[in-house]
N, CA and C of each residue as an Amber inpcrd file, in Angstrom:
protein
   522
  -6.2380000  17.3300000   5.3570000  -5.1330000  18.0780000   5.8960000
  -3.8360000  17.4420000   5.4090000  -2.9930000  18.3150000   4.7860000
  -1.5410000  17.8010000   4.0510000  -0.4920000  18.5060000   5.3800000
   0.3530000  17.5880000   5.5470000   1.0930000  18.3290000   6.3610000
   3.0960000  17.9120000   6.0470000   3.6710000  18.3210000   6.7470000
   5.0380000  17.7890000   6.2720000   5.6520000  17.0820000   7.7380000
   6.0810000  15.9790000   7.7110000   6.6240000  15.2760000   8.8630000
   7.8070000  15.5360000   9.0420000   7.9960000  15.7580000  10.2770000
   9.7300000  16.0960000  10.3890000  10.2780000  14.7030000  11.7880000
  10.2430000  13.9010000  10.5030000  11.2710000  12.6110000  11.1630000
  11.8210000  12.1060000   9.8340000  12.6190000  10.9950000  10.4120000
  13.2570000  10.3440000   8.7270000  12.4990000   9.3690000   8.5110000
  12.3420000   9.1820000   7.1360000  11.6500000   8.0140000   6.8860000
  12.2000000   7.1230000   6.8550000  11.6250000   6.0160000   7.9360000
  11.9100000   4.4470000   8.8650000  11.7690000   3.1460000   8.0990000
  10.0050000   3.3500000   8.0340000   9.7230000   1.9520000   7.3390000
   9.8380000   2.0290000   6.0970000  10.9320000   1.7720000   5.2670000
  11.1620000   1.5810000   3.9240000  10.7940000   1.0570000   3.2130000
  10.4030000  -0.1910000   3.4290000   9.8610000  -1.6230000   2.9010000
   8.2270000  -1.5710000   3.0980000   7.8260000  -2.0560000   1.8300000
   6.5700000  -2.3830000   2.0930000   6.1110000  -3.4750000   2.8210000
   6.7820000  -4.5900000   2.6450000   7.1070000  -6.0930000   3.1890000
   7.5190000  -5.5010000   4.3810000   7.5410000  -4.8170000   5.0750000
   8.0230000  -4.5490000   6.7400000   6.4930000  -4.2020000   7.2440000
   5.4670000  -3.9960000   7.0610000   4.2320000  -3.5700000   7.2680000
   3.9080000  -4.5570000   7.8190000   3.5360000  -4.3780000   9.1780000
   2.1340000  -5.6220000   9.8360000   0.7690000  -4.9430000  10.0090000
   0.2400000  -5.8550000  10.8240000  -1.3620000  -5.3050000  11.3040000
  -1.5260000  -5.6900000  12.7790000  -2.4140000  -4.9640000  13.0320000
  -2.4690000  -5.4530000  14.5970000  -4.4010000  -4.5520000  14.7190000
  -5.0470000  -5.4250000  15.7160000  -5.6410000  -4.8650000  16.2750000
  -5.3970000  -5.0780000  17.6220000  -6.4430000  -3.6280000  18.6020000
  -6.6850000  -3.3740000  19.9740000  -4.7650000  -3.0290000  20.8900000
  -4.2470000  -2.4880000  19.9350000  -2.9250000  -2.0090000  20.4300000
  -3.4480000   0.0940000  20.9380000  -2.6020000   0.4060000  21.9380000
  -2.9580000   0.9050000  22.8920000  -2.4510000   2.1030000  21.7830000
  -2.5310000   3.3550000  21.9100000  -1.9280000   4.6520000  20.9850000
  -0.8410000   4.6010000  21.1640000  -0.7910000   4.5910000  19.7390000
   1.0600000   5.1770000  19.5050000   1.6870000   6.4440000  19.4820000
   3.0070000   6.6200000  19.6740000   3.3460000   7.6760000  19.5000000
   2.7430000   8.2540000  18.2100000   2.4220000   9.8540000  17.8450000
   2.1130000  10.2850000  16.3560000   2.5290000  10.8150000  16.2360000
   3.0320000  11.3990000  14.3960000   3.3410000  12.8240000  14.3280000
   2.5730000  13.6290000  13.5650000   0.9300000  13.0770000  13.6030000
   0.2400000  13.7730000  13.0880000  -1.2190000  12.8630000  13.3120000
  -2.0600000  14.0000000  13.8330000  -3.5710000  12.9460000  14.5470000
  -4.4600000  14.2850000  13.8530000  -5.1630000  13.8030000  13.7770000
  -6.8130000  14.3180000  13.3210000  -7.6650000  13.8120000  13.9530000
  -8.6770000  14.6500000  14.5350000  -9.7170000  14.1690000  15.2010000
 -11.4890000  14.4320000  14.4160000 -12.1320000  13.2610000  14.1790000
 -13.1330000  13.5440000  13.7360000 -14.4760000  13.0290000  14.4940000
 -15.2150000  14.0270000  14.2750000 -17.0960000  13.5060000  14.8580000
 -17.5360000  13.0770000  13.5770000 -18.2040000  11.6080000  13.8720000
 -18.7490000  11.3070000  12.3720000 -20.0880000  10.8490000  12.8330000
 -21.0670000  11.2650000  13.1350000 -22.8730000  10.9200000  13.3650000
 -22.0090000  10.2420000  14.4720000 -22.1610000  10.3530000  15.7580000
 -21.5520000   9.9300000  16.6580000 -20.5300000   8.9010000  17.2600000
 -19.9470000   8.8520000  16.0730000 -18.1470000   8.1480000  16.3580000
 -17.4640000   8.7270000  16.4100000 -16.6100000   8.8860000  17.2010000
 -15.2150000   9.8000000  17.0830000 -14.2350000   8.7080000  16.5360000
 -13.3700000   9.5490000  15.7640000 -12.3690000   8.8820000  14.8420000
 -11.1860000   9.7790000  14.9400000 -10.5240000   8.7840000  15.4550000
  -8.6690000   9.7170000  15.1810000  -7.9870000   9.0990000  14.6100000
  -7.8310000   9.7950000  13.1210000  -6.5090000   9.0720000  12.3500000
  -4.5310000   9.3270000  12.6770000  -4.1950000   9.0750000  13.1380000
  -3.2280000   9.1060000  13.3340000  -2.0980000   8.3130000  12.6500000
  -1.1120000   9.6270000  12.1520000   0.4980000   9.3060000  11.2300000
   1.3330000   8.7030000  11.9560000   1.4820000   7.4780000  12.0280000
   3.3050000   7.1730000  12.6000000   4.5200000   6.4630000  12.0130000
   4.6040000   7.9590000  11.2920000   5.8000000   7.7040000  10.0880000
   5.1570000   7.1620000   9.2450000   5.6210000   5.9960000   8.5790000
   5.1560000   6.1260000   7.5250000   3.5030000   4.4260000   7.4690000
   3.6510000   5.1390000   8.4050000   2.2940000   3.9660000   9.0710000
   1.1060000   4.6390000   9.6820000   0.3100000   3.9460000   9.7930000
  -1.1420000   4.8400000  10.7090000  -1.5120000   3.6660000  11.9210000
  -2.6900000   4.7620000  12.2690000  -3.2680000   3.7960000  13.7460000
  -4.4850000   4.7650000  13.5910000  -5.7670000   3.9530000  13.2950000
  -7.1920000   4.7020000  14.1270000  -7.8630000   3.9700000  14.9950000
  -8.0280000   4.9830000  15.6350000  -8.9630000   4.9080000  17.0940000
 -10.3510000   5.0300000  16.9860000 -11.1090000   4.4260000  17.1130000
 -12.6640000   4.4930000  16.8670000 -13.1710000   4.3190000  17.9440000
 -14.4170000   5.3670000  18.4360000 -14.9000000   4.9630000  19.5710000
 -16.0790000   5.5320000  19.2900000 -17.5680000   4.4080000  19.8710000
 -18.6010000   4.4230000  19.5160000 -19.0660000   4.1920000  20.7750000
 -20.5980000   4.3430000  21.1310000 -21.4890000   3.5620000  21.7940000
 -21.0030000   2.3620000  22.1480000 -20.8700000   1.4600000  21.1680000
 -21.3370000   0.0610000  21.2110000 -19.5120000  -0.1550000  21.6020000
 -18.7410000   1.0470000  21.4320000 -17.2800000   0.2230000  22.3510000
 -16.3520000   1.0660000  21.1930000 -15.4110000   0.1530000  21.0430000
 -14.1160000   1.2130000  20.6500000 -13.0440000  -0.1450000  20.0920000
 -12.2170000   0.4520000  19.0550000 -11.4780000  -0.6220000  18.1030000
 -10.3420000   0.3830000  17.4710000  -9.2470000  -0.1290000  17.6080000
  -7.9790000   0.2700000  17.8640000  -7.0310000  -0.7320000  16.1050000
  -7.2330000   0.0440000  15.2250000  -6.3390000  -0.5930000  13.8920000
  -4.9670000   0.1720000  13.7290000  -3.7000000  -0.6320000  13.6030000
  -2.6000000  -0.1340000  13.6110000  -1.6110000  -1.1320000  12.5530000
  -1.8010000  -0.1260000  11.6900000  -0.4080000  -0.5830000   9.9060000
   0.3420000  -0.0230000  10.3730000   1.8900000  -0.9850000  10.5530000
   3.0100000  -0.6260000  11.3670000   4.2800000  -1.1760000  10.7400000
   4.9880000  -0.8950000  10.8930000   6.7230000  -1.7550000  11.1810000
   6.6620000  -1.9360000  12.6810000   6.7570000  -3.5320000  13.0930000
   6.1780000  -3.2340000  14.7390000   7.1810000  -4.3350000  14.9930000
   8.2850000  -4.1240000  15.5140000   9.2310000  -5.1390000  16.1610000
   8.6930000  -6.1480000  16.8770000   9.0490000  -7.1790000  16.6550000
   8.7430000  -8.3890000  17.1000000   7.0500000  -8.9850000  16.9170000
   6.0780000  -8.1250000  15.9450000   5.1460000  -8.4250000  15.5250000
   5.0750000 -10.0860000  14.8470000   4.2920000 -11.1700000  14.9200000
   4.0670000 -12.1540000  14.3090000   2.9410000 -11.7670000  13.1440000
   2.2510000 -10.8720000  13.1800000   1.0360000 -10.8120000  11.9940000
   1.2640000  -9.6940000  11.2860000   1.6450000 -10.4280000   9.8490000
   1.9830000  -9.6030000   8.8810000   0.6880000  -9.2290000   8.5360000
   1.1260000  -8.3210000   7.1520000  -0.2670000  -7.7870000   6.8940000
  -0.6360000  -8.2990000   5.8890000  -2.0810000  -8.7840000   6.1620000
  -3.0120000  -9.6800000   5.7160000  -3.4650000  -9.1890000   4.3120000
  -3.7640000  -9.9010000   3.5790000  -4.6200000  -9.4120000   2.1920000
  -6.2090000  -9.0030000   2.7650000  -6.7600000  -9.9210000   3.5590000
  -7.9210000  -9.9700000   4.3850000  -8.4390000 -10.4270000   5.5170000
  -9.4200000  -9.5600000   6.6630000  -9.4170000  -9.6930000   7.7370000
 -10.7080000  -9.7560000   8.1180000 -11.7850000 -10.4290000   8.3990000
 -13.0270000 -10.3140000   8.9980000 -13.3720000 -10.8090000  10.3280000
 -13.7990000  -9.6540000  11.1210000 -14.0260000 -10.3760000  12.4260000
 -14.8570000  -9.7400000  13.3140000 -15.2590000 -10.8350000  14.3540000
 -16.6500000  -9.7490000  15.3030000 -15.6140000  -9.0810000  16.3650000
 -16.0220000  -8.0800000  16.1890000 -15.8120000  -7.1720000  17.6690000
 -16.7510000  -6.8640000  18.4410000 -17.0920000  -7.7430000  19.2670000
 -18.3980000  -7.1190000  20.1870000 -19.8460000  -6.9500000  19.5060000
 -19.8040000  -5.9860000  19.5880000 -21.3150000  -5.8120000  18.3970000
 -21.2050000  -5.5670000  17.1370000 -19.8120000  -5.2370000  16.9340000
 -19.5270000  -4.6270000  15.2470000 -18.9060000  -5.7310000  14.6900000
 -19.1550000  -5.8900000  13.2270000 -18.0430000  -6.7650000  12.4460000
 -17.3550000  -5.9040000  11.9350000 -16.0400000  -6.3000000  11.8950000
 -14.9470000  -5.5880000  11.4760000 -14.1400000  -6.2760000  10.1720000
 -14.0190000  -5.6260000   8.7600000 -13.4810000  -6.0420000   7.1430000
 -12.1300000  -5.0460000   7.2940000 -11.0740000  -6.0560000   6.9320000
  -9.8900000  -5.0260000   6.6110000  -9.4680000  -5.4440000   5.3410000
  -9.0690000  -4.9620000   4.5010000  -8.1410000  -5.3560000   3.3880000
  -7.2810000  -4.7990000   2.4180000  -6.0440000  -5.3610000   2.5960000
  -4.7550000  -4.8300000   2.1120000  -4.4370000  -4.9530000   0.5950000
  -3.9900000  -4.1730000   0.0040000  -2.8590000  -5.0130000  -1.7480000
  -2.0470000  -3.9040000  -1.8950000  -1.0480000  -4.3490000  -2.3210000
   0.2750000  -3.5790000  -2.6940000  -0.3390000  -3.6980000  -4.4100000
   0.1920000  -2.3340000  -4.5650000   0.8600000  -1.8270000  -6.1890000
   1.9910000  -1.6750000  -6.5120000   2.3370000  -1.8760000  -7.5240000
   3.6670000  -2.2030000  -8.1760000   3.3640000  -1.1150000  -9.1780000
   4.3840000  -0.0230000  -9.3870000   4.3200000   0.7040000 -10.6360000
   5.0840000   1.8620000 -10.5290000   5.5040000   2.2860000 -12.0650000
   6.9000000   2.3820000 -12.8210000   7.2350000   3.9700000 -11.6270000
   8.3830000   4.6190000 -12.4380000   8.8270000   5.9560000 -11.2570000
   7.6920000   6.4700000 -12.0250000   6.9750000   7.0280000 -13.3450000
   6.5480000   8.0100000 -13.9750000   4.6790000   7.6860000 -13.5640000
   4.4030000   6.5500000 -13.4270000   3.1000000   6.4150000 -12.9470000
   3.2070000   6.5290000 -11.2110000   3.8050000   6.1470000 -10.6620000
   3.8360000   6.5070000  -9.1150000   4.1110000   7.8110000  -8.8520000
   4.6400000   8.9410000  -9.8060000   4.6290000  10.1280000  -9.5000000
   3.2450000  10.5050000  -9.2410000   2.3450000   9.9460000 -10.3970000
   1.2540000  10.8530000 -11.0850000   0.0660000  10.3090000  -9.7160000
   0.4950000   9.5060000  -9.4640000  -0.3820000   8.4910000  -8.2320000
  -0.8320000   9.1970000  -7.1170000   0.7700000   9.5200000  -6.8680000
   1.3230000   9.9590000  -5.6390000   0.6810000  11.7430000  -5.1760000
   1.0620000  11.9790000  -6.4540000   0.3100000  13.6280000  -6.1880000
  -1.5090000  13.9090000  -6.5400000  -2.2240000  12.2860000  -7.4070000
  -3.1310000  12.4310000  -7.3310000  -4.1250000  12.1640000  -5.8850000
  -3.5610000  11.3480000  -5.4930000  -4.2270000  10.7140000  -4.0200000
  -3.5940000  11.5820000  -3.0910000  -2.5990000  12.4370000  -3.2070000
  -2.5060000  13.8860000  -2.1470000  -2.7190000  14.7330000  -2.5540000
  -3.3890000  15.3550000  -3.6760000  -4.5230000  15.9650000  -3.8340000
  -5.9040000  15.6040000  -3.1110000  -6.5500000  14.6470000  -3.5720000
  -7.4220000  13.5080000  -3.3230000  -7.7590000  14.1710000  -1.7110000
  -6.8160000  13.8270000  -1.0040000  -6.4790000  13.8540000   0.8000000
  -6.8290000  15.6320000   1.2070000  -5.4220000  16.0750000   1.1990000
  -5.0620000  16.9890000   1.2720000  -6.5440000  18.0730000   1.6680000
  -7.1140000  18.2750000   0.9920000  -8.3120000  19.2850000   1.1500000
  -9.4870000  18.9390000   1.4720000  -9.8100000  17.2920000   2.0690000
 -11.0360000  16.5600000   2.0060000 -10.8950000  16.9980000   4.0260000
 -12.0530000  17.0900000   4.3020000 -12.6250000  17.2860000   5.8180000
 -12.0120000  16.4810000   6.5190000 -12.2210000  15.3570000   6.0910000
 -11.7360000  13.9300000   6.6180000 -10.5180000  13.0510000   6.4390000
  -9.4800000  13.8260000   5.8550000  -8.2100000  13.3900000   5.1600000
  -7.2020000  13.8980000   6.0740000  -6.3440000  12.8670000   6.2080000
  -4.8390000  13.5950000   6.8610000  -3.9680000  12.7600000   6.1660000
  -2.8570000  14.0890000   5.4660000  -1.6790000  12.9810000   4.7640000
  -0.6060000  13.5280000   5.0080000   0.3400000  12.6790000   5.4860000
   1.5820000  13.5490000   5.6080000   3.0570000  13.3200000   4.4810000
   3.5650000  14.2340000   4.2980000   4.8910000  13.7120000   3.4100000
   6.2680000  14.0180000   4.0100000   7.2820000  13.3680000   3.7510000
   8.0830000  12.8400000   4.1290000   9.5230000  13.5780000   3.8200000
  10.1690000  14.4460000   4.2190000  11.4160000  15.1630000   3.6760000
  12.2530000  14.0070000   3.1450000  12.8160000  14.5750000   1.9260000
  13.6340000  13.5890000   1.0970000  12.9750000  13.0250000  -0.1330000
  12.0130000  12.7660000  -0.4750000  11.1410000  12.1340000  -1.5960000
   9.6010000  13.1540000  -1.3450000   9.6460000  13.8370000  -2.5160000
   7.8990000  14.6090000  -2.5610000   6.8910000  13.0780000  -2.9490000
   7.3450000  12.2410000  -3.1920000   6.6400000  11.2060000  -3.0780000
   6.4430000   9.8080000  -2.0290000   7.1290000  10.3400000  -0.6580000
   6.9090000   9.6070000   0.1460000   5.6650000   9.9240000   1.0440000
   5.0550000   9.2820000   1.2740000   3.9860000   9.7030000   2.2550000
   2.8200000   8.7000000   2.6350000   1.7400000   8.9420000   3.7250000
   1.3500000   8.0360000   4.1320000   0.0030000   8.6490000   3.9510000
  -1.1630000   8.8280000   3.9420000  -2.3980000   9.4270000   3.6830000
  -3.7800000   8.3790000   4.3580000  -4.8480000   9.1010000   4.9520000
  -5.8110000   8.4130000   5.1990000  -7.1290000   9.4400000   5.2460000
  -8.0830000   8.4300000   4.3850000  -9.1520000   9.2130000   4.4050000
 -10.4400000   8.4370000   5.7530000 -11.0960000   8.8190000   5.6750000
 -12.7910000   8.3070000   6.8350000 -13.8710000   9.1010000   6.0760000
 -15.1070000   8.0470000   6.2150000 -16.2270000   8.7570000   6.2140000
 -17.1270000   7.6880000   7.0830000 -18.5300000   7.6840000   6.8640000
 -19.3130000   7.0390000   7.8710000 -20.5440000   7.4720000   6.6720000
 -21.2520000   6.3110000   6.6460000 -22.3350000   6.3210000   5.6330000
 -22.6460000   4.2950000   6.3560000 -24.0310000   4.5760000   6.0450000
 -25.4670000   3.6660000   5.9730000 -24.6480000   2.9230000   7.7370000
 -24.4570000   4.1140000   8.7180000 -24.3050000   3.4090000  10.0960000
 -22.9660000   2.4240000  10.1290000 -22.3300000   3.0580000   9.1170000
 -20.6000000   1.8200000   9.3010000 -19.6680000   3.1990000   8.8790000
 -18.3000000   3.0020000   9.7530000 -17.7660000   3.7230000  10.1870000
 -16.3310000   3.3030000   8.4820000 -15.6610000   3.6450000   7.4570000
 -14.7080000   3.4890000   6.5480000 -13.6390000   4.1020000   6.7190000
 -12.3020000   3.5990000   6.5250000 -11.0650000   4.4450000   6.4610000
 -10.5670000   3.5960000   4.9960000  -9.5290000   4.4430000   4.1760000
  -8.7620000   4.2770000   3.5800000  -7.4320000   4.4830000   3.5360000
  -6.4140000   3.5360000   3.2770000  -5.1320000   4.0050000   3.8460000
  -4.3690000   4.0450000   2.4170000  -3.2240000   4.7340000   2.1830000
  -2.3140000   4.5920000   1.1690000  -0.4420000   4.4150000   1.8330000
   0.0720000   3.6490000   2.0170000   1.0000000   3.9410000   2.2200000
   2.1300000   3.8460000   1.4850000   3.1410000   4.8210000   0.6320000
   3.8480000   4.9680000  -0.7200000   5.3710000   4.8540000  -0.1150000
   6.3660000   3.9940000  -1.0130000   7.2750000   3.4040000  -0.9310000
   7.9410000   3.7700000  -2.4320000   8.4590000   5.6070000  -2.2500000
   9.0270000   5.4390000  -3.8920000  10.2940000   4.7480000  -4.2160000
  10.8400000   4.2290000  -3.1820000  12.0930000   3.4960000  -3.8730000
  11.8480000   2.2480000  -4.4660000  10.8730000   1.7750000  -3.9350000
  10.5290000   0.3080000  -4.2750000   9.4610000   0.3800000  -5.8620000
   8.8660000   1.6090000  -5.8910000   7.6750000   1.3660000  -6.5610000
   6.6900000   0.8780000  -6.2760000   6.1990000   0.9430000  -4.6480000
   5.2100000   0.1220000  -4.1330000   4.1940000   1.3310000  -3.2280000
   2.7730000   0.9630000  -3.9130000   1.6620000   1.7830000  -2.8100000
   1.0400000   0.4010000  -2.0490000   1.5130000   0.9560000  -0.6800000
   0.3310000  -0.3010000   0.1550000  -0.9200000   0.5520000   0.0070000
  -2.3020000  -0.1390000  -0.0370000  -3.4090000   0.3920000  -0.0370000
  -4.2370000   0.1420000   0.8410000  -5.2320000   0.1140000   1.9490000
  -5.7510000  -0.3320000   2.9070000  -7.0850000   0.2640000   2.9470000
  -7.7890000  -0.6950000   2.9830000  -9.5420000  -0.1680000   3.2910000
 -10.2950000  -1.1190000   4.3700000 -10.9770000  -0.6750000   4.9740000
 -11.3480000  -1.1070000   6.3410000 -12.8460000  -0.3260000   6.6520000
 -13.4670000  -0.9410000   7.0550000 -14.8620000  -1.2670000   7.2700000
 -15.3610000  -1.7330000   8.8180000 -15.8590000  -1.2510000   9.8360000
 -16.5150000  -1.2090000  10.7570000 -17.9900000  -0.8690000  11.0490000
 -18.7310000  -1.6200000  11.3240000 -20.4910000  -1.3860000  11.3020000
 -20.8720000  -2.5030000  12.9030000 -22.1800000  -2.1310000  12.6540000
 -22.7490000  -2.8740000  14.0870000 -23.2660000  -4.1560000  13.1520000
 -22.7730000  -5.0980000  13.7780000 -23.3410000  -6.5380000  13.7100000
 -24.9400000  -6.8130000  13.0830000 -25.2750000  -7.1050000  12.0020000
 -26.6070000  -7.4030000  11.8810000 -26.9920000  -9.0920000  12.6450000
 -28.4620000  -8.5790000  13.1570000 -28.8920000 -10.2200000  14.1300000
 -28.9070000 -11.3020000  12.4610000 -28.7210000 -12.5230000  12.8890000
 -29.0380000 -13.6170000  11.8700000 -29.7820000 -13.6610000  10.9820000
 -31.1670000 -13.1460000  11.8130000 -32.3460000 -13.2870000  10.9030000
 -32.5720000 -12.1000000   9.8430000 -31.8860000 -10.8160000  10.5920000
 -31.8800000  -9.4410000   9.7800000 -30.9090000  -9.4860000   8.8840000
 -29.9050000 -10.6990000   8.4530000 -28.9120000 -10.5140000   7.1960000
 -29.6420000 -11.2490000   6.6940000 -30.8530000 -12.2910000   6.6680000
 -30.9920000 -13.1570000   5.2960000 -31.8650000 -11.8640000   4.2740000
């Protein structure tokens, strides 16, 4: 789902981006709700940041890429950690690249979005290349999001992929 946001675009900076988990819903201006083999998943736009909500059986996990005042945890290159029964992989990298390749980027990965079941991207009045996009799917019992978040003044795509599954016991990972 492509949609058009009607706020101004806030977080300018890519370097203004934190992370946070288990933060409560944010305001949105654009949520999608998905059933994925029994997770519900809501991706949610806020500005030029996201927040998903995952809620399973085994419990529920709350990821939020933000400009978040008075935040101490920037955003990480990488994140691994137990949640309860699930381990949870996050990981971030910025791109650097020119106005004429970030065009081609920009409208390929909102293409990409835009028409996928599981995609919500929104763009940004003022730049056809501002925008924030996230895809989900759920394959082999682990729950995936992908994030893009595009910064055309800077020349910068934050990129974000994240990984949620149920905990394998000790003896079942060797």
């Amino acid at each position: 789902m492509l949609t058009t946001l009607h706020t101004a675009y806030s977080d300018t900076r890519a370097a203004d981006l934190a992370w946070a988990l288990g933060r409560e819903p944010l305001p949105a201006l654009a949520v999608l709700d998905l059933g994925l083999a029994g997770a519900q998943l809501q991706l949610r736009l806020l500005g030029a940041s996201h927040q998903v909500l995952l809620e399973e059986e085994q419990g529920s996990c709350s990821e939020t890429v933000a400009c978040m005042p008075g935040s101490s945890t920037p955003l990480p290159l990488g994140v691994s950690k137990r949640l309860g029964d699930w381990e949870y992989e996050f990981a971030a990298r910025v791109e650097t690249l020119g106005a004429g390749s970030f065009a081609g980027r920009a409208q390929e990965l909102l293409a990409l979005v835009a028409d996928h079941p599981h995609g919500l991207a929104g763009t940004f009045p003022g730049s056809p290349h501002a925008f924030t996009a996230m895809l989900a799917q759920r394959s082999e019992g682990q729950v995936r999001w992908r994030t893009w978040h595009a910064y055309p003044q800077e020349g910068r795509l934050v990129v974000t992929r994240t990984r949620v599954g149920v905990r394998m016991p000790a003896a079942a990972a060797l």
